[in-house]
Coordinates of C-alpha atoms in Angstrom, one line a residue:
M1 CA -46.9 46.0 -42.6
D2 CA -49.8 43.7 -43.5
K3 CA -53.1 45.6 -43.3
S4 CA -54.9 42.9 -41.5
L5 CA -52.2 42.7 -38.9
E6 CA -52.2 46.5 -38.5
K7 CA -56.0 46.4 -37.9
Q8 CA -55.5 43.7 -35.3
L9 CA -52.9 45.8 -33.5
I10 CA -55.0 48.9 -33.5
T11 CA -58.0 46.9 -32.1
W12 CA -55.7 45.5 -29.4
L13 CA -54.4 48.9 -28.5
R14 CA -57.9 50.3 -28.2
L15 CA -59.0 47.4 -26.0
Q16 CA -56.2 48.3 -23.6
K17 CA -57.4 51.8 -22.9
Q18 CA -59.7 50.6 -20.1
A19 CA -56.5 50.5 -18.0
C20 CA -56.3 54.3 -18.3
G21 CA -59.6 54.6 -16.3
F22 CA -61.5 57.9 -16.1
Y23 CA -58.3 59.9 -16.6
L24 CA -58.6 59.4 -20.4
N25 CA -62.0 61.0 -20.3
L26 CA -60.8 63.8 -18.1
T27 CA -58.1 64.6 -20.6
V28 CA -60.7 65.0 -23.3
I29 CA -63.0 67.1 -21.1
F30 CA -60.2 69.5 -20.1
G31 CA -59.2 69.7 -23.8
L32 CA -62.7 70.6 -24.8
L33 CA -63.0 73.2 -22.1
T34 CA -59.7 74.7 -23.3
G35 CA -61.0 74.9 -26.9
L36 CA -64.2 76.6 -25.7
S37 CA -62.2 79.1 -23.6
L38 CA -60.3 80.0 -26.8
V39 CA -63.5 80.8 -28.6
V40 CA -64.7 83.0 -25.8
Q41 CA -61.3 84.7 -25.5
A42 CA -61.3 85.5 -29.3
Y43 CA -64.8 86.8 -29.0
M44 CA -63.9 89.2 -26.1
L45 CA -60.8 90.5 -27.8
S46 CA -62.6 91.1 -31.2
T47 CA -65.4 92.9 -29.4
I48 CA -63.0 95.2 -27.6
L49 CA -60.9 96.1 -30.7
H50 CA -64.0 96.6 -32.9
G51 CA -65.6 98.9 -30.3
I52 CA -62.5 101.0 -29.6
I53 CA -61.3 101.2 -33.3
I54 CA -64.4 101.2 -35.4
L55 CA -67.1 102.4 -33.0
E56 CA -64.7 104.8 -31.2
L57 CA -66.3 103.9 -27.8
P58 CA -64.4 104.7 -24.6
K59 CA -62.4 102.0 -23.0
S60 CA -64.4 102.2 -19.9
D61 CA -67.3 100.7 -21.8
F62 CA -65.4 97.4 -22.1
T63 CA -64.3 97.0 -18.5
Q64 CA -66.3 93.8 -18.1
E65 CA -64.8 92.4 -21.3
F66 CA -61.3 93.3 -20.1
I67 CA -61.8 91.6 -16.8
S68 CA -63.2 88.5 -18.5
L69 CA -60.3 88.4 -20.9
L70 CA -57.8 88.6 -18.1
A71 CA -59.6 86.0 -16.1
L72 CA -59.5 83.6 -19.0
I73 CA -55.7 83.7 -19.2
P74 CA -55.1 81.8 -15.9
I75 CA -58.2 79.6 -16.5
R76 CA -56.7 78.5 -19.8
A77 CA -53.4 77.8 -18.1
L78 CA -55.0 75.8 -15.4
L79 CA -57.0 73.8 -17.9
A80 CA -53.9 73.1 -20.0
F81 CA -52.0 72.0 -16.8
A82 CA -54.9 69.7 -15.8
R83 CA -55.0 68.2 -19.2
E84 CA -51.3 67.4 -19.1
R85 CA -51.5 65.9 -15.7
T86 CA -54.5 63.7 -16.5
S87 CA -53.0 62.6 -19.8
F88 CA -49.8 61.6 -18.1
E89 CA -51.7 59.7 -15.4
S90 CA -53.7 57.8 -18.0
G91 CA -50.6 56.8 -19.8
K92 CA -48.8 55.9 -16.6
R93 CA -51.7 53.6 -15.5
L94 CA -51.7 51.9 -18.9
R95 CA -47.9 51.4 -18.8
V96 CA -48.1 49.9 -15.2
Q97 CA -50.8 47.5 -16.2
I98 CA -49.1 46.4 -19.5
R99 CA -45.8 45.9 -17.7
R100 CA -47.4 43.9 -15.0
A101 CA -49.2 41.8 -17.6
V102 CA -45.9 41.2 -19.4
L103 CA -44.1 40.1 -16.2
D104 CA -47.0 37.9 -15.2
K105 CA -47.0 36.3 -18.6
L106 CA -43.3 35.6 -18.5
T107 CA -43.8 34.1 -15.0
E108 CA -46.6 31.9 -16.3
L109 CA -44.6 30.7 -19.3
G110 CA -41.5 30.1 -17.2
P111 CA -37.7 30.2 -17.7
A112 CA -37.8 27.6 -20.5
F113 CA -39.7 30.1 -22.6
V114 CA -37.7 33.1 -21.5
K115 CA -34.4 31.5 -22.5
G116 CA -35.7 31.4 -26.1
K117 CA -34.7 35.1 -26.5
P118 CA -31.6 37.0 -25.3
V119 CA -31.9 38.9 -22.1
G120 CA -31.5 42.2 -23.9
S121 CA -34.6 41.5 -26.1
W122 CA -36.8 41.0 -23.1
A123 CA -35.4 44.2 -21.5
S124 CA -36.3 46.0 -24.7
I125 CA -39.9 44.7 -24.6
V126 CA -40.4 45.3 -20.9
L127 CA -38.9 48.8 -20.9
E128 CA -38.7 50.6 -24.3
Q129 CA -41.7 49.1 -26.0
V130 CA -44.0 49.5 -23.1
E131 CA -42.8 53.1 -22.7
D132 CA -43.6 53.8 -26.4
L133 CA -47.3 53.1 -25.7
H134 CA -47.6 56.1 -23.5
D135 CA -48.1 58.9 -26.1
F136 CA -50.7 56.8 -27.9
Y137 CA -53.0 56.9 -24.9
A138 CA -51.9 60.2 -23.3
R139 CA -51.8 62.2 -26.5
Y140 CA -53.2 60.5 -29.6
L141 CA -56.5 59.0 -28.5
P142 CA -57.7 62.2 -26.7
Q143 CA -56.5 64.3 -29.7
I144 CA -58.8 62.3 -32.1
I145 CA -61.9 63.5 -30.2
L146 CA -60.5 67.1 -29.9
A147 CA -59.6 67.2 -33.6
G148 CA -63.2 66.5 -34.4
F149 CA -65.0 68.6 -31.8
I150 CA -63.0 71.8 -31.6
P151 CA -62.9 72.5 -35.4
L152 CA -66.6 71.6 -35.6
T153 CA -67.4 74.1 -32.8
I154 CA -65.4 76.8 -34.7
L155 CA -67.2 76.1 -37.9
V156 CA -70.6 76.4 -36.1
V157 CA -69.5 79.8 -34.9
V158 CA -67.9 81.1 -38.1
F159 CA -70.5 80.0 -40.7
P160 CA -73.3 82.3 -39.4
L161 CA -70.9 85.3 -39.6
N162 CA -69.3 84.6 -43.0
W163 CA -70.0 81.6 -45.2
A164 CA -66.9 82.2 -47.4
A165 CA -64.5 82.0 -44.4
G166 CA -66.3 78.9 -43.2
F167 CA -66.0 77.3 -46.6
V168 CA -62.2 78.0 -46.7
L169 CA -61.8 76.4 -43.3
L170 CA -64.0 73.4 -44.3
A171 CA -62.3 72.9 -47.6
T172 CA -58.7 73.1 -46.4
A173 CA -59.2 71.0 -43.1
P174 CA -59.1 67.6 -44.9
L175 CA -55.7 68.3 -46.4
I176 CA -54.0 67.9 -43.0
P177 CA -55.5 64.4 -42.0
M178 CA -55.0 63.2 -45.7
F179 CA -51.3 64.0 -45.6
M180 CA -51.1 62.6 -42.1
I181 CA -52.6 59.3 -43.2
L182 CA -50.2 59.1 -46.2
V183 CA -47.2 59.6 -43.9
G184 CA -48.6 57.2 -41.3
M185 CA -48.8 54.4 -43.8
G186 CA -45.0 54.1 -43.8
A187 CA -44.4 55.3 -40.2
A188 CA -45.8 52.2 -38.5
D189 CA -43.6 49.9 -40.6
A190 CA -40.6 52.1 -39.9
N191 CA -41.2 52.0 -36.2
R192 CA -41.7 48.2 -36.3
K193 CA -38.3 47.8 -38.0
N194 CA -36.8 50.2 -35.5
F195 CA -38.0 48.1 -32.6
S196 CA -36.7 45.0 -34.3
A197 CA -33.3 46.6 -34.7
L198 CA -33.3 47.8 -31.1
A199 CA -34.2 44.3 -29.8
K200 CA -31.4 42.8 -32.0
L201 CA -28.9 45.4 -30.7
S202 CA -29.9 44.9 -27.0
G203 CA -29.8 41.2 -27.2
H204 CA -26.5 41.1 -29.1
F205 CA -24.8 43.6 -26.8
M206 CA -26.0 42.0 -23.5
D207 CA -24.9 38.5 -24.6
R208 CA -21.5 39.7 -25.6
L209 CA -21.1 41.7 -22.4
K210 CA -21.9 38.7 -20.3
G211 CA -19.4 36.6 -22.3
L212 CA -16.7 39.3 -22.4
N213 CA -14.0 37.1 -20.7
T214 CA -14.6 34.2 -23.1
L215 CA -14.4 36.6 -26.1
K216 CA -11.1 38.0 -24.9
L217 CA -9.6 34.5 -24.2
F218 CA -10.5 33.4 -27.8
N219 CA -9.3 36.7 -29.3
R220 CA -12.8 37.5 -30.6
G221 CA -13.0 41.0 -29.1
E222 CA -12.3 42.9 -32.3
A223 CA -14.7 40.8 -34.4
E224 CA -17.5 41.2 -31.9
A225 CA -16.9 44.9 -31.7
K226 CA -17.4 45.1 -35.5
A227 CA -20.7 43.1 -35.1
I228 CA -21.9 45.5 -32.4
E229 CA -20.9 48.4 -34.6
S230 CA -22.9 46.9 -37.5
A231 CA -26.0 46.4 -35.3
S232 CA -25.7 49.9 -33.9
E233 CA -25.4 51.4 -37.4
E234 CA -28.6 49.5 -38.4
F235 CA -30.4 50.9 -35.4
R236 CA -29.1 54.4 -36.2
E237 CA -30.4 54.2 -39.8
R238 CA -33.8 52.9 -38.6
T239 CA -34.1 55.7 -36.0
M240 CA -33.2 58.4 -38.5
S241 CA -35.8 57.0 -40.9
V242 CA -38.5 57.4 -38.2
L243 CA -37.3 60.9 -37.3
R244 CA -37.3 61.9 -41.0
M245 CA -40.9 61.0 -41.2
A246 CA -41.8 62.8 -38.0
F247 CA -40.0 66.0 -39.2
L248 CA -41.4 65.8 -42.7
S249 CA -45.0 65.4 -41.5
S250 CA -44.7 68.3 -39.0
A251 CA -43.3 70.6 -41.7
V252 CA -45.9 69.8 -44.3
L253 CA -48.8 70.1 -41.7
E254 CA -47.5 73.5 -40.7
F255 CA -47.3 74.5 -44.4
F256 CA -50.9 73.6 -45.1
A257 CA -52.1 75.3 -41.9
A258 CA -50.2 78.5 -42.7
L259 CA -51.3 78.5 -46.3
S260 CA -55.0 78.2 -45.3
I261 CA -54.7 81.1 -42.8
A262 CA -53.0 83.2 -45.5
V263 CA -55.9 82.6 -47.8
L264 CA -58.3 83.8 -45.1
A265 CA -56.2 86.9 -44.5
V266 CA -56.1 87.7 -48.2
Y267 CA -59.9 87.2 -48.5
F268 CA -60.6 89.7 -45.6
G269 CA -57.9 92.1 -46.8
F270 CA -59.4 92.3 -50.3
S271 CA -62.9 92.5 -48.8
Y272 CA -62.0 95.5 -46.7
L273 CA -60.5 97.1 -49.9
G274 CA -63.8 96.5 -51.7
H275 CA -62.3 94.1 -54.3
L276 CA -64.3 91.1 -53.0
N277 CA -68.0 91.3 -52.1
F278 CA -69.3 87.8 -51.2
G279 CA -69.6 85.6 -48.1
D280 CA -71.1 88.2 -45.8
Y281 CA -74.8 87.5 -46.4
G282 CA -75.2 91.1 -47.7
Q283 CA -74.4 92.6 -44.3
G284 CA -70.8 93.6 -44.9
I285 CA -67.7 92.4 -43.2
S286 CA -67.0 94.3 -40.0
L287 CA -63.7 94.4 -38.2
F288 CA -65.2 92.2 -35.5
I289 CA -65.9 89.4 -38.0
G290 CA -62.4 89.7 -39.6
L291 CA -60.5 89.7 -36.3
F292 CA -62.7 87.0 -34.8
V293 CA -62.3 84.6 -37.7
L294 CA -58.6 85.2 -38.1
M295 CA -58.0 84.6 -34.4
L296 CA -60.0 81.4 -34.6
A297 CA -58.3 80.2 -37.8
P298 CA -55.0 79.1 -36.1
E299 CA -57.0 77.4 -33.3
F300 CA -59.2 75.7 -36.0
Y301 CA -56.1 74.0 -37.5
Q302 CA -54.2 73.5 -34.1
P303 CA -56.1 70.3 -33.1
L304 CA -55.6 68.9 -36.5
R305 CA -51.9 69.8 -36.4
D306 CA -51.6 68.3 -32.9
M307 CA -53.2 65.1 -34.2
G308 CA -50.7 65.1 -37.0
T309 CA -47.9 65.7 -34.6
H310 CA -49.1 62.9 -32.3
Y311 CA -49.9 60.6 -35.3
H312 CA -46.3 59.3 -35.1
A313 CA -47.3 58.1 -31.5
K314 CA -49.9 55.8 -33.2
A315 CA -47.3 54.5 -35.6
Q316 CA -44.9 54.1 -32.7
A317 CA -47.5 52.3 -30.6
I318 CA -48.4 49.9 -33.5
G319 CA -44.7 49.0 -33.9
A320 CA -44.4 48.4 -30.2
A321 CA -47.7 46.5 -29.9
E322 CA -46.7 43.7 -32.4
E323 CA -44.4 41.9 -30.0
L324 CA -46.4 42.8 -26.9
M325 CA -49.6 41.4 -28.3
A326 CA -47.9 38.3 -29.5
L327 CA -46.4 37.7 -26.1
L328 CA -49.6 38.5 -24.0
E329 CA -51.8 36.5 -26.2
Y330 CA -49.3 33.6 -26.6
K331 CA -50.9 30.2 -25.8
H332 CA -49.0 27.0 -26.2
Q333 CA -50.8 24.2 -27.9
L334 CA -51.7 22.3 -24.7
S335 CA -52.8 25.3 -22.7
A336 CA -56.5 24.7 -23.4
S337 CA -56.4 21.3 -21.7
E338 CA -54.6 22.7 -18.6
T339 CA -56.8 23.4 -15.6
K340 CA -56.0 24.7 -12.2
V341 CA -57.8 23.5 -9.2
G342 CA -56.6 25.6 -6.3
D343 CA -58.5 23.7 -3.6
T344 CA -56.8 20.3 -4.3
Q345 CA -55.2 19.2 -1.0
L346 CA -52.1 17.0 -1.0
D347 CA -50.4 15.3 1.9
W348 CA -47.0 16.9 1.7
Q349 CA -45.9 15.7 5.1
S350 CA -45.4 12.1 4.0
G351 CA -43.2 13.2 1.1
V352 CA -43.7 13.3 -2.7
E353 CA -44.5 10.5 -5.1
V354 CA -44.1 11.0 -8.8
I355 CA -45.6 8.6 -11.3
A356 CA -45.0 9.2 -15.0
T357 CA -46.8 7.1 -17.6
D358 CA -46.1 7.6 -21.3
L359 CA -44.9 11.1 -20.5
I360 CA -44.0 13.3 -23.5
V361 CA -42.5 16.7 -22.8
M362 CA -43.3 19.3 -25.3
S363 CA -41.9 22.7 -26.2
H364 CA -44.1 25.8 -26.0
D365 CA -44.6 25.7 -29.8
G366 CA -45.7 22.1 -29.9
C367 CA -42.4 20.1 -30.6
E368 CA -41.7 16.9 -28.8
L369 CA -38.6 17.2 -26.6
V370 CA -38.6 14.1 -24.5
G371 CA -40.6 10.9 -24.3
P372 CA -42.5 8.8 -24.0
L373 CA -41.2 8.1 -20.5
S374 CA -42.6 5.9 -17.7
F375 CA -41.0 5.9 -14.3
H376 CA -42.0 5.9 -10.6
L377 CA -40.3 8.0 -7.9
K378 CA -41.5 6.7 -4.6
Q379 CA -41.9 8.8 -1.4
G380 CA -38.5 9.4 0.2
Q381 CA -36.7 7.8 -2.8
H382 CA -33.6 9.4 -4.4
M383 CA -33.5 9.1 -8.2
A384 CA -30.7 10.2 -10.6
L385 CA -31.0 11.2 -14.3
V386 CA -27.9 10.5 -16.4
G387 CA -27.2 10.5 -20.1
P388 CA -25.3 12.3 -22.8
S389 CA -25.8 16.0 -23.4
G390 CA -29.0 16.7 -25.3
S391 CA -30.7 13.5 -24.1
G392 CA -33.6 15.5 -22.5
K393 CA -32.7 15.6 -18.8
T394 CA -33.2 19.3 -18.3
S395 CA -36.4 19.3 -20.3
L396 CA -37.8 16.6 -18.0
L397 CA -36.9 18.7 -15.0
N398 CA -38.6 21.7 -16.6
A399 CA -41.8 19.7 -17.0
L400 CA -41.6 18.6 -13.4
L401 CA -41.2 22.2 -12.3
G402 CA -44.3 23.2 -14.4
F403 CA -42.3 25.2 -17.0
L404 CA -43.0 23.0 -20.0
P405 CA -46.3 21.4 -21.2
Y406 CA -46.6 17.7 -21.6
L407 CA -48.7 14.8 -23.0
G408 CA -49.5 11.6 -21.2
S409 CA -49.8 11.3 -17.4
L410 CA -47.7 12.9 -14.7
K411 CA -49.1 12.4 -11.2
I412 CA -47.9 14.0 -8.0
N413 CA -49.2 12.0 -4.9
G414 CA -51.9 10.6 -7.1
V415 CA -53.1 13.9 -8.5
E416 CA -52.6 14.8 -12.2
F417 CA -50.0 17.5 -12.4
K418 CA -52.2 19.7 -14.7
Q419 CA -54.7 20.0 -11.9
L420 CA -52.3 21.2 -9.2
D421 CA -52.0 24.8 -8.1
K422 CA -48.5 25.5 -9.4
P423 CA -47.5 28.2 -6.9
Q424 CA -48.7 26.0 -4.0
Y425 CA -46.9 23.0 -5.4
R426 CA -43.6 24.9 -5.8
K427 CA -43.6 25.9 -2.2
H428 CA -42.8 22.3 -1.4
L429 CA -39.9 22.1 -3.9
A430 CA -36.2 22.9 -3.4
W431 CA -34.4 23.8 -6.6
L432 CA -30.7 23.9 -7.1
G433 CA -29.2 24.2 -10.6
Q434 CA -25.8 24.3 -12.2
D435 CA -26.1 28.1 -12.8
P436 CA -27.0 29.6 -9.4
Q437 CA -29.1 32.7 -9.5
L438 CA -28.4 35.2 -6.7
F439 CA -30.2 38.5 -6.5
H440 CA -29.1 42.0 -5.7
G441 CA -29.1 42.3 -1.9
S442 CA -27.3 40.8 1.0
V443 CA -26.3 37.2 1.7
R444 CA -29.1 37.0 4.3
D445 CA -31.6 38.2 1.8
N446 CA -30.7 35.5 -0.7
V447 CA -30.7 32.7 1.9
T448 CA -34.1 33.7 3.5
M449 CA -36.1 34.0 0.3
A450 CA -38.4 31.2 1.3
N451 CA -38.7 32.4 4.9
P452 CA -37.8 36.1 5.5
E453 CA -38.5 35.7 9.3
M454 CA -35.6 33.3 9.7
S455 CA -33.3 34.2 12.5
D456 CA -29.6 34.9 12.1
A457 CA -28.7 31.7 13.9
E458 CA -30.8 29.7 11.5
V459 CA -29.2 31.4 8.5
E460 CA -25.7 30.7 9.9
T461 CA -26.6 27.0 10.4
L462 CA -27.7 26.7 6.8
L463 CA -24.5 28.5 5.6
S464 CA -22.5 26.1 7.7
K465 CA -24.2 23.1 6.2
A466 CA -23.4 24.5 2.7
K467 CA -19.8 25.0 3.7
V468 CA -19.8 28.7 3.0
L469 CA -20.1 30.1 6.6
D470 CA -16.3 30.7 6.9
F471 CA -16.4 33.0 3.8
V472 CA -19.4 35.0 5.1
N473 CA -17.8 35.4 8.6
E474 CA -14.6 36.8 7.0
Q475 CA -16.6 39.6 5.4
A476 CA -16.8 42.9 7.3
L477 CA -20.6 43.0 7.2
G478 CA -21.1 39.2 7.7
L479 CA -24.6 38.2 6.8
L480 CA -25.2 41.7 5.4
H481 CA -22.3 41.3 2.9
P482 CA -23.7 42.8 -0.4
I483 CA -24.2 40.8 -3.5
G484 CA -24.4 43.0 -6.6
E485 CA -25.9 42.5 -10.1
Q486 CA -24.8 39.3 -11.9
M487 CA -23.6 37.9 -8.5
A488 CA -20.9 40.6 -8.1
G489 CA -19.0 40.1 -4.8
V490 CA -18.9 36.3 -4.8
S491 CA -17.3 33.6 -6.9
V492 CA -19.2 31.1 -8.8
G493 CA -18.5 28.4 -6.3
Q494 CA -19.5 30.6 -3.4
A495 CA -22.7 31.6 -5.2
Q496 CA -23.4 27.9 -5.7
R497 CA -23.1 27.2 -2.0
I498 CA -25.2 30.2 -1.0
A499 CA -27.9 28.9 -3.3
L500 CA -27.5 25.5 -1.6
A501 CA -28.1 27.2 1.8
R502 CA -31.2 28.8 0.4
A503 CA -32.5 25.4 -0.9
L504 CA -31.7 23.7 2.4
G505 CA -33.8 26.4 4.3
Q506 CA -36.9 25.6 2.3
D507 CA -37.7 22.3 4.2
A508 CA -38.9 20.8 1.0
S509 CA -40.7 17.6 0.3
L510 CA -39.0 17.2 -3.2
Y511 CA -35.5 18.3 -4.1
V512 CA -34.9 18.9 -7.8
L513 CA -31.2 19.2 -8.5
D514 CA -29.5 19.9 -11.8
E515 CA -25.7 19.4 -11.6
P516 CA -25.6 20.9 -8.0
T517 CA -21.8 20.5 -7.7
A518 CA -20.8 21.6 -11.2
S519 CA -18.9 24.7 -10.0
L520 CA -17.2 23.2 -6.9
D521 CA -13.8 21.6 -6.2
S522 CA -13.7 18.0 -5.1
H523 CA -13.4 18.8 -1.4
S524 CA -16.3 21.2 -1.4
E525 CA -18.2 18.8 -3.7
Q526 CA -18.1 16.0 -1.1
A527 CA -19.1 18.3 1.7
V528 CA -22.0 19.7 -0.3
L529 CA -23.2 16.2 -1.2
A530 CA -23.0 15.2 2.4
A531 CA -25.1 18.2 3.4
L532 CA -27.7 17.4 0.7
R533 CA -27.9 13.8 1.8
D534 CA -28.6 14.9 5.4
A535 CA -31.3 17.5 4.2
M536 CA -32.9 15.0 1.9
S537 CA -33.1 12.1 4.4
Q538 CA -36.9 12.4 4.7
S539 CA -37.5 13.9 1.3
S540 CA -37.7 12.7 -2.3
C541 CA -35.0 13.7 -4.8
L542 CA -34.6 13.9 -8.5
M543 CA -31.0 14.8 -9.6
V544 CA -29.4 15.4 -12.9
T545 CA -25.7 14.7 -13.0
H546 CA -22.8 13.8 -15.2
R547 CA -20.7 12.6 -12.3
L548 CA -21.3 8.9 -12.2
D549 CA -19.1 8.4 -9.2
Q550 CA -21.7 10.2 -7.1
L551 CA -24.5 7.7 -7.9
D552 CA -23.7 5.0 -5.4
Q553 CA -25.8 6.8 -2.8
M554 CA -28.8 7.0 -5.1
D555 CA -31.7 4.6 -4.8
R556 CA -32.5 4.4 -8.5
I557 CA -30.9 5.7 -11.7
L558 CA -32.6 6.5 -15.1
V559 CA -30.3 6.5 -18.1
L560 CA -31.7 8.7 -20.9
D561 CA -30.6 8.8 -24.5
K562 CA -32.2 10.8 -27.3
G563 CA -35.2 11.5 -25.2
V564 CA -36.1 8.0 -24.0
I565 CA -35.1 5.8 -21.0
V566 CA -32.7 3.2 -22.3
Q567 CA -31.7 1.8 -18.8
Q568 CA -32.9 2.0 -15.2
G569 CA -32.0 0.4 -12.0
S570 CA -29.7 0.8 -9.0
F571 CA -26.0 1.7 -9.3
I572 CA -24.9 -1.9 -8.7
E573 CA -27.4 -3.3 -11.2
L574 CA -26.4 -0.9 -14.0
N575 CA -22.8 -1.4 -13.2
Q576 CA -23.1 -5.1 -13.9
E577 CA -24.9 -4.9 -17.3
L578 CA -23.7 -3.8 -20.7
G579 CA -25.2 -0.6 -22.0
L580 CA -24.9 3.1 -22.2
F581 CA -24.3 3.5 -18.4
K582 CA -21.2 1.2 -18.6
L583 CA -19.9 3.1 -21.6
M584 CA -20.3 6.4 -19.8
Q585 CA -18.4 5.1 -16.8
Q586 CA -15.5 3.9 -19.0
D587 CA -15.4 7.3 -20.7
E588 CA -15.4 9.1 -17.3
C589 CA -12.6 6.9 -16.1
E590 CA -10.5 7.6 -19.2
V591 CA -10.9 11.3 -18.7
D592 CA -10.0 11.2 -15.0
T593 CA -7.0 9.0 -15.8
G594 CA -5.8 11.5 -18.4
I595 CA -6.2 14.4 -16.1
N596 CA -4.3 12.7 -13.3
K597 CA -1.4 11.7 -15.6
E598 CA -1.2 15.3 -16.9
A599 CA -1.2 16.7 -13.3
H600 CA 1.5 14.2 -12.3
S601 CA 3.7 15.0 -15.2

């Protein structure tokens, strides 16, 4: 990974620690108290053993030390428990805030941005990558302070007793962080590649799972299974690479710590045998000093070993932070010019008027998608957008919904769209697309999203208008009929009509429709269009459709081709002039004639 990028990610990670609150500081405090209790416990135990073995004092002389030693055992346990609890709480608070920030950012950028990645990739970011930040804040950051303070405290205690032992500890301590840094240089890159492989696998698997029927129909099941196997194998290799580094670092850290403790043990052993005579300031090495230093030696290296153990959490967090930081700090090119005036009052009761002047719809990364366009949707007017696939109809709707940036002018009731409070504006919209989205819950839950206080009678009226009440009444639970994930429990056509009932219940001033009858048969299509016409009698409407035979009821038609308006007018006017609209009508007639002949034969 590029060093400058790694520094940016580390800086970003450290800035997020404010979300942990005081719990991060409490974790450090409890860790420091645990380290001090270890020093006191070693002192008590060394004093008791030295007095009983060397000084041959009676055990009763050390009653107070015994009581203190026993009291320290539950105190250390409580401190360790408190440290674990506070560290978990700090990590949890961080994860909650980051996950909320990610979801808020995705809401701000809108579905046009979200569709740029597979669903599985977003699931990987929101779930796995946020989870992998936990140990960085709960373990690694507190351990950095503890790894500096506890060894320093032990050195301050050891050096006045024996400078040779202190020097051994001081000289060997840097070996552990040095090796930790060497391992960490590759660990962050390995984790980043691991997350990339996981996102690829998640997105690939989710897309294939959703399109399983299509894959079977086109006999692509075996080929896609091999593709998933290949992606899974790549993820396995990346994961094993990360685990190898983690196990290697732990093993070497333990080796250096054990080697250093062994050097101390050999030094004291030879000193007691009289072969070494230095380091004691000329006062001799007592059993107390030897026991005290040897008991503190493992605790001297333990914070450094823990930091080495948790160092992979830093590498893991850096790998996870790359996509998170890119998403949370993402700004499209026009965002600087967008303002939000929440106190702008619009007269929604009289309907919605839309005036576009030299409107250019942009993608989030600054590419022109549609435009320049100029049109006028009057209050109460119904306008249709038609054109070949890829002409920019859906992009225009996304701009009107506030999901894509734009250049030029787009005014809603005389107010520039950039100045509108988007959530307030969307309360007066009714949206119905060709791919209806129903949520896990009941039929009633999905219909009453705009107004949860709606009565059952009102819900049934809306379902009746959408021509789906008969289906609901046939279910054992009626309005409480459950709808599962991915609209399980209803057909596509039924889902479309339930979504229509939801849109009809919004009492909107502007209806935005994208192929609203795409999944319906001809009988249901006519019924749904009639219900829409009744609901929109006092409202404005902008509808995208490929069905040109539905346009005789529309007040005005815009014909788009390659992102620009090539024709506009009423159905009668466009039907009488040569152009793209006439050609599209002829093509539709030929298709319908062919279908009818095939059905008749």
